[in-house]
Short mmCIF file of C-alpha atoms in Angstrom, two decimals:
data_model
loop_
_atom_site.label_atom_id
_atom_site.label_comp_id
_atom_site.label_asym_id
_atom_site.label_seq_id
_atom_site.Cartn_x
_atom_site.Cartn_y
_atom_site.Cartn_z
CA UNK A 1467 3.15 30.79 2.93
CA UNK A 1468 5.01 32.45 5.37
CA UNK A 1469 8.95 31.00 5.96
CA UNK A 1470 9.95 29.54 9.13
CA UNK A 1471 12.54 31.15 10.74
CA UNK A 1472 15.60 29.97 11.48
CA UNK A 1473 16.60 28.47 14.77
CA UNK A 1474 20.02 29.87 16.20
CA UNK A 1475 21.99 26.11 17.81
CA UNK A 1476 24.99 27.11 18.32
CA UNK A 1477 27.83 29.17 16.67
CA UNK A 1478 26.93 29.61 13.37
CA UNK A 1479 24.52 26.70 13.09
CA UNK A 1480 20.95 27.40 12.52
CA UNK A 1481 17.95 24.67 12.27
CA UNK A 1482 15.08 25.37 9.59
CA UNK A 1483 12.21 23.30 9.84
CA UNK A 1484 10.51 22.88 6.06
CA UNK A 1485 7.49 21.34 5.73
CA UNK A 1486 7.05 18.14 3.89
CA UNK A 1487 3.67 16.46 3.26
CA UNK A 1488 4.38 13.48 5.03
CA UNK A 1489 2.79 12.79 8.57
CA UNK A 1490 5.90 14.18 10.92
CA UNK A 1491 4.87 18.03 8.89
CA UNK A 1492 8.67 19.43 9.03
CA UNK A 1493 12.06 18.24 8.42
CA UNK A 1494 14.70 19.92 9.85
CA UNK A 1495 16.74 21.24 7.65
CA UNK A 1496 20.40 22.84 8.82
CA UNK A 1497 22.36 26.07 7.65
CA UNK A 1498 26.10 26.45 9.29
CA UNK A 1499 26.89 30.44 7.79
CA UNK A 1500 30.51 31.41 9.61
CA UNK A 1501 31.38 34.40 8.54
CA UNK A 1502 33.76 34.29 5.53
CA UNK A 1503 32.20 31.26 4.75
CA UNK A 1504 31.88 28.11 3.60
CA UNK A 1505 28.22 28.06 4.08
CA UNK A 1506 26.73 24.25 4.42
CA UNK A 1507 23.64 22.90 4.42
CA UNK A 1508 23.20 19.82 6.28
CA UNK A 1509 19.78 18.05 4.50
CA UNK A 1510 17.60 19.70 2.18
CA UNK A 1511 14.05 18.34 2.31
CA UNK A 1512 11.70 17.39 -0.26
CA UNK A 1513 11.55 18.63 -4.11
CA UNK A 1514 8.07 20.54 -3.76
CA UNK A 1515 7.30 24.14 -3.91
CA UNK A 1516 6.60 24.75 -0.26
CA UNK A 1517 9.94 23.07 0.48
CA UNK A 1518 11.58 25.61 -2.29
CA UNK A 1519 9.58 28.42 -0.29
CA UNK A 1520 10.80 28.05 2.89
CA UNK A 1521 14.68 26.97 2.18
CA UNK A 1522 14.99 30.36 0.52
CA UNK A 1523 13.11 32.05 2.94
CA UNK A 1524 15.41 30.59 5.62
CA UNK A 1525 18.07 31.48 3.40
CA UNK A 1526 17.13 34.87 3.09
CA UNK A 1527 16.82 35.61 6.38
CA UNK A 1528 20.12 34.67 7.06
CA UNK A 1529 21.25 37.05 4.41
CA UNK A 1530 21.82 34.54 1.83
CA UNK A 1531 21.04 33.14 -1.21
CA UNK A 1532 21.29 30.20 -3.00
CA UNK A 1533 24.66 30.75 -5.14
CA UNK A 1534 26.14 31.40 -1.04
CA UNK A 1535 25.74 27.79 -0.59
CA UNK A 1536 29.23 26.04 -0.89
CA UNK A 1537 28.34 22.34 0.79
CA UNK A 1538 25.57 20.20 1.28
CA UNK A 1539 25.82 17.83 3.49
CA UNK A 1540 23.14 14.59 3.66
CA UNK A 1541 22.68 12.18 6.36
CA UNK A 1542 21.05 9.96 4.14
CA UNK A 1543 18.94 9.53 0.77
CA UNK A 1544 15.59 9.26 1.69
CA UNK A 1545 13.40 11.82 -0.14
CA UNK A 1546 12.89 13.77 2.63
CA UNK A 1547 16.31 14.39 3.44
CA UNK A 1548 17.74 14.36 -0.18
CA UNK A 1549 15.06 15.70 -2.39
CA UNK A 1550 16.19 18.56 -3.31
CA UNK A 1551 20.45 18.17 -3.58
CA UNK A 1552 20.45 18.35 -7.08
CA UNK A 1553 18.45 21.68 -7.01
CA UNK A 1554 20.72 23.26 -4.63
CA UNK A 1555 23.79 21.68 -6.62
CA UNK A 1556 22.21 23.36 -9.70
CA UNK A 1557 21.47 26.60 -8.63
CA UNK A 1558 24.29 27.25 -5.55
CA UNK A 1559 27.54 25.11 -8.00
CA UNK A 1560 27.81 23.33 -3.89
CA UNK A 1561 29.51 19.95 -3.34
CA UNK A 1562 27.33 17.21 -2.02
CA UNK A 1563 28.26 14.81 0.46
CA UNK A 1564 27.15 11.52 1.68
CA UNK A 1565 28.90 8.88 3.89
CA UNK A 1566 30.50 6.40 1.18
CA UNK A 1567 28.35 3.34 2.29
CA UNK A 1568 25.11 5.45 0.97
CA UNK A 1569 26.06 6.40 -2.57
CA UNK A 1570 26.75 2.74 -3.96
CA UNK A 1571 23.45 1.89 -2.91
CA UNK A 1572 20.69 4.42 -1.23
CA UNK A 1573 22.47 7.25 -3.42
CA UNK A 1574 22.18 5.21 -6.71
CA UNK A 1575 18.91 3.86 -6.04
CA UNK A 1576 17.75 7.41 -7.03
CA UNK A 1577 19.71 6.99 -10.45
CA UNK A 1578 18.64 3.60 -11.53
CA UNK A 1579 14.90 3.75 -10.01
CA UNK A 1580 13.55 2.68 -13.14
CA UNK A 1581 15.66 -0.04 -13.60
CA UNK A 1582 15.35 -1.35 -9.73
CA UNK A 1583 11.41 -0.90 -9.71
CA UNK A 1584 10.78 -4.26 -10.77
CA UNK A 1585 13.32 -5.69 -8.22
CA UNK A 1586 11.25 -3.94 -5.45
CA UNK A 1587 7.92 -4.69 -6.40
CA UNK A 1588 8.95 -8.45 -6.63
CA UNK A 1589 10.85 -8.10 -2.91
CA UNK A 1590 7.00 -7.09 -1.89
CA UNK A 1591 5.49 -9.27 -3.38
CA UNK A 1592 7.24 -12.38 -2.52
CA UNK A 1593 6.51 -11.23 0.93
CA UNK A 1594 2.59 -11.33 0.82
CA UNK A 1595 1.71 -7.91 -0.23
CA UNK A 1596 -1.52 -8.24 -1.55
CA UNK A 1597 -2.08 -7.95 -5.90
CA UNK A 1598 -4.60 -5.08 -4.88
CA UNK A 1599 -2.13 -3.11 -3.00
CA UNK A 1600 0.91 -3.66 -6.03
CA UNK A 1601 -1.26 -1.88 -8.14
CA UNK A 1602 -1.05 1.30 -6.41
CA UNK A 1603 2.32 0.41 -5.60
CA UNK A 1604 4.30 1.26 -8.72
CA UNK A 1605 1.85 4.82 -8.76
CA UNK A 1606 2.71 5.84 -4.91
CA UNK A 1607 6.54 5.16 -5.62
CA UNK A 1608 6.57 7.70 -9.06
CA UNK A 1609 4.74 10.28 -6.67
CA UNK A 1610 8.07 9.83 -4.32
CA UNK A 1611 10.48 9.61 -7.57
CA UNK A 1612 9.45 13.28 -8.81
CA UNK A 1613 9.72 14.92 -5.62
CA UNK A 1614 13.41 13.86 -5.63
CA UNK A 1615 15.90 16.15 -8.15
CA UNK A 1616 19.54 14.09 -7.15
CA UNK A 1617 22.68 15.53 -7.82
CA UNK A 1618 24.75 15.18 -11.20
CA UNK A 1619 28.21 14.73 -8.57
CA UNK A 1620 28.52 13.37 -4.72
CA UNK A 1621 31.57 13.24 -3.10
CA UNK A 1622 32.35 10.78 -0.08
CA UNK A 1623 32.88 11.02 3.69
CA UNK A 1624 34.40 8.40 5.33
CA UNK A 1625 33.44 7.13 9.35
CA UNK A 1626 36.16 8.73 10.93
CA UNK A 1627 36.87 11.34 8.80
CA UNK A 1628 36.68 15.26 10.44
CA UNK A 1629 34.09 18.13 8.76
CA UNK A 1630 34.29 21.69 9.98
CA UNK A 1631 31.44 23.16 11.31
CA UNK A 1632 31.40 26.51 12.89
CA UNK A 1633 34.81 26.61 13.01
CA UNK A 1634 35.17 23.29 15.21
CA UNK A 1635 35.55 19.77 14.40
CA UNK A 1636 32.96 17.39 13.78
CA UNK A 1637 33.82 13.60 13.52
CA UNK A 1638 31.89 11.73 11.00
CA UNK A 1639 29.92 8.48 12.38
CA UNK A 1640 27.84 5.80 10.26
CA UNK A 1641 24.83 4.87 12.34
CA UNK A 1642 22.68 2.55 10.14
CA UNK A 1643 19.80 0.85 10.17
CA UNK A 1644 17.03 3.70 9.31
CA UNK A 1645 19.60 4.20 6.23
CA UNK A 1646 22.29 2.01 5.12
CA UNK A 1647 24.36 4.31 4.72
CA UNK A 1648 22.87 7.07 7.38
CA UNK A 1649 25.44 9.28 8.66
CA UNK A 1650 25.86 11.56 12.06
CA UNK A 1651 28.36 13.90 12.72
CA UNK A 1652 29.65 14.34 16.65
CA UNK A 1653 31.16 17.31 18.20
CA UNK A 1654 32.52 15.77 21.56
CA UNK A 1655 33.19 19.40 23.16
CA UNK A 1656 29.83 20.74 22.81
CA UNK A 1657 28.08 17.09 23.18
CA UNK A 1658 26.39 17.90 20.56
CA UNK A 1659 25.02 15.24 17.71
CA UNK A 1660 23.83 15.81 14.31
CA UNK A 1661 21.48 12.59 14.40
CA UNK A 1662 19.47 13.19 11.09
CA UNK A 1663 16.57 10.63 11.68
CA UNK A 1664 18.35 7.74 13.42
CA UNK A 1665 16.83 8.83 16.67
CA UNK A 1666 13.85 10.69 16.70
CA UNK A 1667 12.13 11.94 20.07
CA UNK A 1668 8.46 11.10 19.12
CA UNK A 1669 8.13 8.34 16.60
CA UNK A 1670 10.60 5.13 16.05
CA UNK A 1671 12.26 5.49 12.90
CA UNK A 1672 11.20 2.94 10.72
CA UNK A 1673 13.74 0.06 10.36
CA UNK A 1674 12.70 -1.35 7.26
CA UNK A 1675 14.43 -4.26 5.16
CA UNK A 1676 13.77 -2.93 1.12
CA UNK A 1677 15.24 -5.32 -2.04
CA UNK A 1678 18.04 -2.91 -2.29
CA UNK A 1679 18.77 -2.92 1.52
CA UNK A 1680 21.45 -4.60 3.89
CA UNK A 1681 20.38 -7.72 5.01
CA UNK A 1682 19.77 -7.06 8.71
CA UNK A 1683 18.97 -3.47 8.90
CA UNK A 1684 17.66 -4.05 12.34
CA UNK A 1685 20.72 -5.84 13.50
CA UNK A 1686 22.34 -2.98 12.56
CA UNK A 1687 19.94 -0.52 14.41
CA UNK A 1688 20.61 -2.07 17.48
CA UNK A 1689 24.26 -1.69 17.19
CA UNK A 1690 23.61 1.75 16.39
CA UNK A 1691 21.36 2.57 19.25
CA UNK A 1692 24.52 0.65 21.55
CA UNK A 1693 27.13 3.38 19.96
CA UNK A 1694 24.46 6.37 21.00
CA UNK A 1695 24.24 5.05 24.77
CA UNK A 1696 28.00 4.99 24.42
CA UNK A 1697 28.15 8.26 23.30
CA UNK A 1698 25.62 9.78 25.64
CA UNK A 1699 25.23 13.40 23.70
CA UNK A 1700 23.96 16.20 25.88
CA UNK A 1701 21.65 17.01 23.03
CA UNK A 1702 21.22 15.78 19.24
CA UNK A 1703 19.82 17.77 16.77
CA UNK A 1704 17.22 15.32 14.88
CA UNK A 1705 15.22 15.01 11.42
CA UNK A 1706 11.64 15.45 12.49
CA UNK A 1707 9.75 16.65 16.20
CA UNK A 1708 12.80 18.26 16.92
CA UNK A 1709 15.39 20.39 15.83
CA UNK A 1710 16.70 19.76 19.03
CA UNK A 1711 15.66 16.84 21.66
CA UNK A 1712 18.12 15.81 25.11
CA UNK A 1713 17.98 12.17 27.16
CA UNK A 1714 19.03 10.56 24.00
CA UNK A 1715 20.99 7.71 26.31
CA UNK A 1716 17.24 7.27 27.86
CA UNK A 1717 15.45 6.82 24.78
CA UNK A 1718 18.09 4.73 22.80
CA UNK A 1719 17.60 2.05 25.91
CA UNK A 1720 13.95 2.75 25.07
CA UNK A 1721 14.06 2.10 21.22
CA UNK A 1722 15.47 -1.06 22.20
CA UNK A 1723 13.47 -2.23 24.36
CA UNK A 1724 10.72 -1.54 21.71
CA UNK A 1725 12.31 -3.77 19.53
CA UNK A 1726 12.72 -6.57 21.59
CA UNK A 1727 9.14 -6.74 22.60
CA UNK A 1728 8.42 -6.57 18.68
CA UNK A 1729 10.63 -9.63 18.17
CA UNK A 1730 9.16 -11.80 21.08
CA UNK A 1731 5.82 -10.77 19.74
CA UNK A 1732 6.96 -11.52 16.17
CA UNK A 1733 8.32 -15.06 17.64
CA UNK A 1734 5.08 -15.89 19.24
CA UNK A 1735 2.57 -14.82 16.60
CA UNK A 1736 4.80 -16.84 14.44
CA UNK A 1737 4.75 -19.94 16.63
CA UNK A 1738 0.96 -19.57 16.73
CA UNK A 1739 0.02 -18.91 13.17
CA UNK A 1740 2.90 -18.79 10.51
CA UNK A 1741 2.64 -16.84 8.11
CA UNK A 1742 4.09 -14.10 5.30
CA UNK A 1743 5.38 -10.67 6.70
CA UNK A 1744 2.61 -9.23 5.09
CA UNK A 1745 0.31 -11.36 7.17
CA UNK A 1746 2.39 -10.80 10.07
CA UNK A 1747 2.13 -7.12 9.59
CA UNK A 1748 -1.66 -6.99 10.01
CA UNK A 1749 -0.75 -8.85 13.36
CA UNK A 1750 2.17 -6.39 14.54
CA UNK A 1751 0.67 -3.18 13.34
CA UNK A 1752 -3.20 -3.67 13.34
CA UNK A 1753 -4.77 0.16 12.71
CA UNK A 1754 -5.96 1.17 9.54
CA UNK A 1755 -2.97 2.31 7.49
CA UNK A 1756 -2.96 3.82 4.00
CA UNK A 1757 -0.60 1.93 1.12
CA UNK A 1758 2.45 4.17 1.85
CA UNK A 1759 2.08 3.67 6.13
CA UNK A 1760 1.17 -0.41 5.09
CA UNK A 1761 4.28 -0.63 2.63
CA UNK A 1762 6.36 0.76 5.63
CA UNK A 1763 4.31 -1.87 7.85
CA UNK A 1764 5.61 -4.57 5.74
CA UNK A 1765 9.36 -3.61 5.54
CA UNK A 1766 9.18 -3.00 9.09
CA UNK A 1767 8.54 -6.54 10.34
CA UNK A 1768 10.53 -8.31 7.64
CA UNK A 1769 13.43 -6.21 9.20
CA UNK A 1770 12.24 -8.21 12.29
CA UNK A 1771 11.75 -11.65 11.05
CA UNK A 1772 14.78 -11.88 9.04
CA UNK A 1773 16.77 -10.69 12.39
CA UNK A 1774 15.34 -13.65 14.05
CA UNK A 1775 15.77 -15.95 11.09
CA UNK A 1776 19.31 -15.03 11.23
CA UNK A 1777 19.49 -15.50 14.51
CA UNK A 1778 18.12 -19.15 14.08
CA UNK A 1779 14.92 -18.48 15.78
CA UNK A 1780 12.05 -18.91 12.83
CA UNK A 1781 13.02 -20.05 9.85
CA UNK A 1782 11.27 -20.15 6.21
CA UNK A 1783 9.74 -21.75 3.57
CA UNK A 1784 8.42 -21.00 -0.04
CA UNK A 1785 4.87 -21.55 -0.13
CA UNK A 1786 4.19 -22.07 -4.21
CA UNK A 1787 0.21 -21.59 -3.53
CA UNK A 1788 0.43 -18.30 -2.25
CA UNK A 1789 3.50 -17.42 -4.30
CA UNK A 1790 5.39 -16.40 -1.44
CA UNK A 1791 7.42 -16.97 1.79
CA UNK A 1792 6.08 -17.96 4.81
CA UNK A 1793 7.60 -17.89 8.29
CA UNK A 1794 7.33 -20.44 10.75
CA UNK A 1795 9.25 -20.86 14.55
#
């Protein structure tokens, strides 16, 4: 397989877009390499031998290799993003950062998966996802576990808290709701944002609520999208369909419009026809999805429905027949 090559950004910053087998086809992966060092990567895809392929090739063709790498840098732990830290860790002796909100929880979900698996198939169940689909469940989520290698040490950044970056300052921001824990990093004088995947130009990231998840990951989202309107970044540099996309202001009003016409629908479907949020799911996202895209599907609109529960429009009820909650306006 032939590398990608890297894409200059600006200063010393260079985008590398490594495929992962996942429907978006690339993650962007970042290298910042100012001379006399320290060299960071910011992300470092999947654990799978393409991904291994094309890091060192972008490596390489910076004129590096991996004991050059000093600090790793993730926006957040999904496998995509985090997959391979503890390689890099291993092979480069690099710190590896993550905003402090995502180690005690996204971080260490990678640590104690075994333990926690139980936890998660029950959140799914008790939400309607059919015996059929829990089956494959537990198989589909190993696949994800061994294409993640996690690091033996993390370190914390703090919201607020200044990382160096070609030289300049770049102010650390928590912007959850894809992630707990998901961080950005801002560079005011080049209006520049390292967004990771919490706004993508293409696709909406999925705001999903998971067992091991904040309660209102969608309430969060939309504060989230409210601090990127605020910010108004001449460009961000994003996770997938990128590196680079502009208009972020635009499409952050746009995301939330999105997800207020997914809660009115959500409202009224309910009204009509309670129901679990797996039953609900069929409703909101209707095409034929496979167990990974329908798990998503799920987690996805019970990030919705427990918004508007806590917002005291639907409530719920236990439904012992069906051995799971229902949701009713």
């Amino acid at each position: 397989m032939t590398a990608p090559a890297p894409t200059h950004l600006l200063g010393d910053l260079y985008a590398l877009q490594v495929p992962i087998p996942y429907p978006m086809g690339a993650v962007t992966v970042l290298l910042d390499v100012p001379a006399g060092g320290p060299v960071t990567m910011i992300d470092t895809a999947l654990d799978t031998p393409e991904a291994h392929a094309a890091l060192e090739g972008g490596l390489a063709a910076l004129g590096l290799h991996w004991p050059d790498v000093d600090r790793v840098i993730i926006t957040h732990h999904h496998p995509d993003h985090y997959g391979l830290a503890g390689l890099v860790e291993e092979r480069s002796g690099a710190s590896v950062h993550l905003l402090d909100v995502e180690i005690g929880r996204g971080e260490r979900y990678w640590h104690l998966w075994e333990e926690w698996l139980p936890g998660h198939v029950k959140h799914l169940r008790d939400h309607g996802l059919p015996p059929e689909s829990l089956l494959s469940l537990e198989a589909e989520s190993r696949r994800s576990r061994q294409r993640v290698h996690p690091a033996t040490r993390v370190s914390p950044l703090r919201e607020g808290q200044e990382v160096t970056l070609s030289g300049e300052p770049w102010e650390v921001l928590w912007l959850p709701g894809h992630a707990d824990g998901h961080l950005g990093l801002w560079n005011e004088a080049q209006g520049t944002l390292i967004a990771g995947d919490a706004i993508l130009p293409r696709i909406s990231p999925n705001i999903g609520l998971y067992a091991y998840t904040r309660p209102d990951p969608l309430g969060d989202y939309l504060q989230t999208l409210g601090k990127l309107e605020a910010l108004n970044p001449a460009r961000a540099v994003v996770g997938h369909h990128g590196p680079v996309m502009t208009g972020v202001q635009a499409r952050a009003r746009e995301l939330r419009a999105h997800h207020h016409e997914r809660l009115d629908f959500l409202q009224a479907q309910a009204a009509q026809a309670p129901g679990t949020a797996y039953a609900l799911s069929l409703a909101m996202f209707p095409r034929d999805l496979n167990i990974s895209g329908r798990r998503f599907a799920l987690a996805e609109t019970l990030a919705h429905l427990e918004h508007l529960r806590l917002l005291g429009a639907l409530y719920r009820t236990w439904q012992e027949d069906a051995g799971a909650w229902v949701y009713h306006a």
